[in-house]
Amino acid sequence: MNKDTPASARTRGRPRGNPPTRESIVSAAHALFLERGYRGTTLRAVAGAAGVDPALIAYHFGSKKGLFADVMQFQCANALAVDAVLGGDRATLPGRLVDAVTGLWEDADFLRLTAQGEEAAAVIREYLEHELLARLVEFLGGRDATARATAVVTVLGGLIYTRYLNPLPTPAALTPAETCRVLTPVLRAALSPPRVATADAAGRRGAGRP
């Protein structure tokens, strides 16, 4: 629990009346994290900006780390909306995946939030694994769904690392459209079910062996 939250506030139940929504608290926290950074933002400051008792923040988010995770998850969910990405034509899914990732990471505010250290890295890992990877496995279905989804997320994770977190000159120099064109064939191959050799094809290969 953040030290800025008084012990008496932590022990109270949900405040009475009609408290502001979680979204209003997240919005106030988002602005402060951008302005002051993770270390410079306190729960008391967020409570003041949102016009609420710190107990309400503690009730909803538990700690500053939990609140920051919600801010990051909110921005991830808005930009990388998994339902929208998976809901279109399967033939164009690879391009939508790349566009969603670059759209999120090209956002200046999101890039500033990702500079907040391990807290930001932990949220990004959790989102990729528990939201994108898990949903892809469900979407693809079949025995090899986990392997195919893992391949996709690995490619996208590589894109994030080499273009944004630790930029390499060549990937970083590409425009988002060029990035999409380069990675779409790779993701299409990863998403495609593996080819199963027929018995006849296997027999022909075997017949040609000494």
Short mmCIF file of C-alpha atoms in Angstrom, two decimals:
data_model
loop_
_atom_site.label_atom_id
_atom_site.label_comp_id
_atom_site.label_asym_id
_atom_site.label_seq_id
_atom_site.Cartn_x
_atom_site.Cartn_y
_atom_site.Cartn_z
CA MET A 1 0.00 0.00 0.00
CA ASN A 2 1.33 3.45 -0.81
CA LYS A 3 2.59 5.27 2.26
CA ASP A 4 0.60 8.36 1.28
CA THR A 5 -2.66 6.56 2.08
CA PRO A 6 -3.41 6.95 5.83
CA ALA A 7 -3.96 3.78 7.81
CA SER A 8 -7.40 5.00 8.89
CA ALA A 9 -8.42 5.41 5.24
CA ARG A 10 -7.27 1.94 4.34
CA THR A 11 -9.54 0.36 6.95
CA ARG A 12 -12.74 2.12 5.91
CA GLY A 13 -15.35 0.55 3.70
CA ARG A 14 -16.67 2.03 0.49
CA PRO A 15 -17.54 5.71 0.98
CA ARG A 16 -21.24 6.49 1.17
CA GLY A 17 -23.12 8.64 -1.30
CA ASN A 18 -22.50 8.73 -5.03
CA PRO A 19 -18.70 8.59 -5.52
CA PRO A 20 -17.15 9.38 -8.89
CA THR A 21 -16.62 6.49 -11.23
CA ARG A 22 -13.40 4.55 -11.60
CA GLU A 23 -12.98 6.19 -14.98
CA SER A 24 -12.84 9.68 -13.48
CA ILE A 25 -10.14 8.59 -11.03
CA VAL A 26 -8.18 6.89 -13.80
CA SER A 27 -8.43 10.06 -15.89
CA ALA A 28 -7.05 12.22 -13.07
CA ALA A 29 -4.27 9.71 -12.39
CA HIS A 30 -3.39 9.52 -16.09
CA ALA A 31 -2.79 13.28 -16.21
CA LEU A 32 -0.67 13.25 -13.05
CA PHE A 33 1.44 10.27 -14.10
CA LEU A 34 2.20 12.07 -17.36
CA GLU A 35 3.03 15.32 -15.58
CA ARG A 36 4.96 14.03 -12.56
CA GLY A 37 5.93 10.46 -13.43
CA TYR A 38 5.22 7.38 -11.36
CA ARG A 39 7.48 8.25 -8.44
CA GLY A 40 6.33 11.85 -8.27
CA THR A 41 2.62 11.02 -8.17
CA THR A 42 0.98 10.28 -4.83
CA LEU A 43 -2.44 8.84 -4.09
CA ARG A 44 -3.19 11.96 -2.11
CA ALA A 45 -2.47 14.10 -5.17
CA VAL A 46 -4.69 11.90 -7.35
CA ALA A 47 -7.47 12.10 -4.77
CA GLY A 48 -7.18 15.88 -4.75
CA ALA A 49 -7.26 16.10 -8.55
CA ALA A 50 -10.26 13.76 -8.74
CA GLY A 51 -12.04 15.42 -5.80
CA VAL A 52 -12.38 12.21 -3.79
CA ASP A 53 -11.32 10.78 -0.47
CA PRO A 54 -8.13 8.67 -0.76
CA ALA A 55 -10.16 5.82 0.73
CA LEU A 56 -12.09 5.57 -2.53
CA ILE A 57 -8.87 5.10 -4.51
CA ALA A 58 -7.63 2.53 -2.02
CA TYR A 59 -10.96 0.71 -2.27
CA HIS A 60 -10.93 0.50 -6.06
CA PHE A 61 -7.23 0.07 -6.83
CA GLY A 62 -5.52 -1.06 -3.62
CA SER A 63 -2.30 0.88 -4.15
CA LYS A 64 -0.50 3.32 -6.41
CA LYS A 65 0.86 0.37 -8.36
CA GLY A 66 -2.65 -0.93 -8.88
CA LEU A 67 -3.86 2.48 -9.99
CA PHE A 68 -0.97 2.86 -12.44
CA ALA A 69 -1.71 -0.59 -13.85
CA ASP A 70 -5.30 0.48 -14.43
CA VAL A 71 -4.16 3.63 -16.25
CA MET A 72 -1.88 1.59 -18.52
CA GLN A 73 -4.47 -1.12 -19.09
CA PHE A 74 -7.10 1.51 -19.92
CA GLN A 75 -4.88 3.04 -22.60
CA CYS A 76 -3.89 -0.40 -23.95
CA ALA A 77 -7.51 -1.48 -24.13
CA ASN A 78 -8.55 1.70 -25.93
CA ALA A 79 -5.83 1.52 -28.58
CA LEU A 80 -5.37 -2.24 -28.86
CA ALA A 81 -9.03 -3.18 -28.67
CA VAL A 82 -8.84 -6.95 -29.01
CA ASP A 83 -12.54 -7.37 -29.83
CA ALA A 84 -12.27 -4.95 -32.73
CA VAL A 85 -9.01 -6.44 -34.00
CA LEU A 86 -10.31 -10.02 -33.94
CA GLY A 87 -13.81 -9.13 -35.14
CA GLY A 88 -12.99 -8.32 -38.76
CA ASP A 89 -12.07 -10.36 -41.82
CA ARG A 90 -9.60 -13.12 -40.94
CA ALA A 91 -7.68 -12.45 -44.15
CA THR A 92 -6.73 -8.98 -42.95
CA LEU A 93 -6.11 -9.91 -39.30
CA PRO A 94 -2.28 -9.75 -39.58
CA GLY A 95 -2.39 -6.16 -40.78
CA ARG A 96 -4.89 -5.16 -38.09
CA LEU A 97 -2.64 -6.62 -35.40
CA VAL A 98 0.37 -4.62 -36.59
CA ASP A 99 -1.68 -1.45 -37.01
CA ALA A 100 -3.11 -1.79 -33.50
CA VAL A 101 0.33 -2.20 -31.94
CA THR A 102 1.93 0.66 -33.87
CA GLY A 103 -1.12 2.83 -33.25
CA LEU A 104 -0.72 2.32 -29.50
CA TRP A 105 3.04 2.82 -29.40
CA GLU A 106 3.10 5.81 -31.73
CA ASP A 107 0.95 7.67 -29.18
CA ALA A 108 3.16 10.22 -27.40
CA ASP A 109 1.34 9.93 -24.06
CA PHE A 110 1.60 6.16 -24.04
CA LEU A 111 5.33 6.34 -24.77
CA ARG A 112 5.77 8.66 -21.79
CA LEU A 113 3.90 6.23 -19.57
CA THR A 114 6.08 3.33 -20.73
CA ALA A 115 9.12 5.23 -19.51
CA GLN A 116 7.97 4.77 -15.91
CA GLY A 117 10.23 1.76 -15.35
CA GLU A 118 9.40 -1.73 -14.17
CA GLU A 119 5.84 -0.81 -13.26
CA ALA A 120 5.06 -0.07 -16.91
CA ALA A 121 6.93 -3.11 -18.20
CA ALA A 122 4.96 -5.38 -15.86
CA VAL A 123 1.63 -4.04 -17.12
CA ILE A 124 2.65 -4.46 -20.77
CA ARG A 125 3.73 -8.06 -20.14
CA GLU A 126 0.47 -8.82 -18.36
CA TYR A 127 -1.60 -7.29 -21.14
CA LEU A 128 0.19 -9.19 -23.88
CA GLU A 129 -0.08 -12.50 -22.06
CA HIS A 130 -3.46 -12.37 -20.36
CA GLU A 131 -5.37 -10.27 -22.85
CA LEU A 132 -3.89 -10.59 -26.34
CA LEU A 133 -2.34 -14.07 -26.12
CA ALA A 134 -5.24 -15.62 -24.24
CA ARG A 135 -7.81 -14.12 -26.58
CA LEU A 136 -5.86 -15.23 -29.67
CA VAL A 137 -5.75 -18.80 -28.38
CA GLU A 138 -9.51 -18.75 -27.90
CA PHE A 139 -10.04 -17.13 -31.31
CA LEU A 140 -7.84 -19.54 -33.26
CA GLY A 141 -9.01 -22.76 -31.59
CA GLY A 142 -7.62 -26.22 -32.24
CA ARG A 143 -4.72 -28.20 -30.78
CA ASP A 144 -2.09 -25.85 -32.15
CA ALA A 145 -3.84 -22.62 -31.12
CA THR A 146 -1.45 -21.88 -28.26
CA ALA A 147 1.61 -22.37 -30.45
CA ARG A 148 0.23 -20.15 -33.20
CA ALA A 149 -0.86 -17.42 -30.77
CA THR A 150 2.53 -17.56 -29.06
CA ALA A 151 4.25 -17.07 -32.41
CA VAL A 152 2.09 -14.03 -33.14
CA VAL A 153 2.67 -12.40 -29.75
CA THR A 154 6.41 -13.12 -30.01
CA VAL A 155 6.54 -11.28 -33.34
CA LEU A 156 4.58 -8.35 -31.92
CA GLY A 157 6.74 -8.31 -28.80
CA GLY A 158 9.81 -8.17 -31.02
CA LEU A 159 8.27 -5.24 -32.88
CA ILE A 160 7.68 -3.41 -29.61
CA TYR A 161 11.20 -4.05 -28.36
CA THR A 162 13.14 -3.25 -31.54
CA ARG A 163 11.06 -0.25 -32.60
CA TYR A 164 10.10 1.40 -29.30
CA LEU A 165 11.77 0.07 -26.15
CA ASN A 166 15.31 -0.45 -27.46
CA PRO A 167 15.10 0.92 -31.01
CA LEU A 168 17.28 -0.54 -33.74
CA PRO A 169 17.97 1.92 -36.58
CA THR A 170 16.34 -0.10 -39.36
CA PRO A 171 13.02 -1.03 -37.66
CA ALA A 172 12.75 2.42 -36.09
CA ALA A 173 13.20 4.13 -39.46
CA LEU A 174 10.20 2.39 -41.01
CA THR A 175 6.87 4.18 -41.16
CA PRO A 176 3.92 2.38 -39.54
CA ALA A 177 2.66 1.49 -43.03
CA GLU A 178 6.05 0.03 -43.99
CA THR A 179 6.17 -1.88 -40.73
CA CYS A 180 2.77 -3.36 -41.50
CA ARG A 181 3.87 -4.38 -44.99
CA VAL A 182 7.03 -6.07 -43.69
CA LEU A 183 5.41 -7.98 -40.82
CA THR A 184 2.07 -8.94 -42.36
CA PRO A 185 3.48 -12.01 -44.24
CA VAL A 186 5.24 -13.19 -41.07
CA LEU A 187 2.08 -12.93 -39.00
CA ARG A 188 0.00 -14.54 -41.73
CA ALA A 189 2.34 -17.54 -41.66
CA ALA A 190 2.17 -17.70 -37.86
CA LEU A 191 -1.63 -17.58 -37.87
CA SER A 192 -2.05 -20.25 -40.54
CA PRO A 193 -2.66 -23.83 -39.42
CA PRO A 194 0.33 -26.10 -40.09
CA ARG A 195 0.09 -28.17 -43.24
CA VAL A 196 -0.51 -31.86 -42.67
CA ALA A 197 1.20 -34.18 -45.14
CA THR A 198 -1.17 -36.65 -46.75
CA ALA A 199 -0.49 -40.38 -46.71
CA ASP A 200 0.13 -40.34 -50.48
CA ALA A 201 2.65 -37.52 -50.21
CA ALA A 202 4.41 -39.29 -47.37
CA GLY A 203 4.49 -42.48 -49.41
CA ARG A 204 6.00 -40.74 -52.41
CA ARG A 205 8.72 -39.23 -50.26
CA GLY A 206 9.45 -42.59 -48.74
CA ALA A 207 9.55 -44.32 -52.14
CA GLY A 208 12.32 -42.04 -53.34
CA ARG A 209 14.63 -42.98 -50.49
CA PRO A 210 17.24 -45.74 -50.96
#
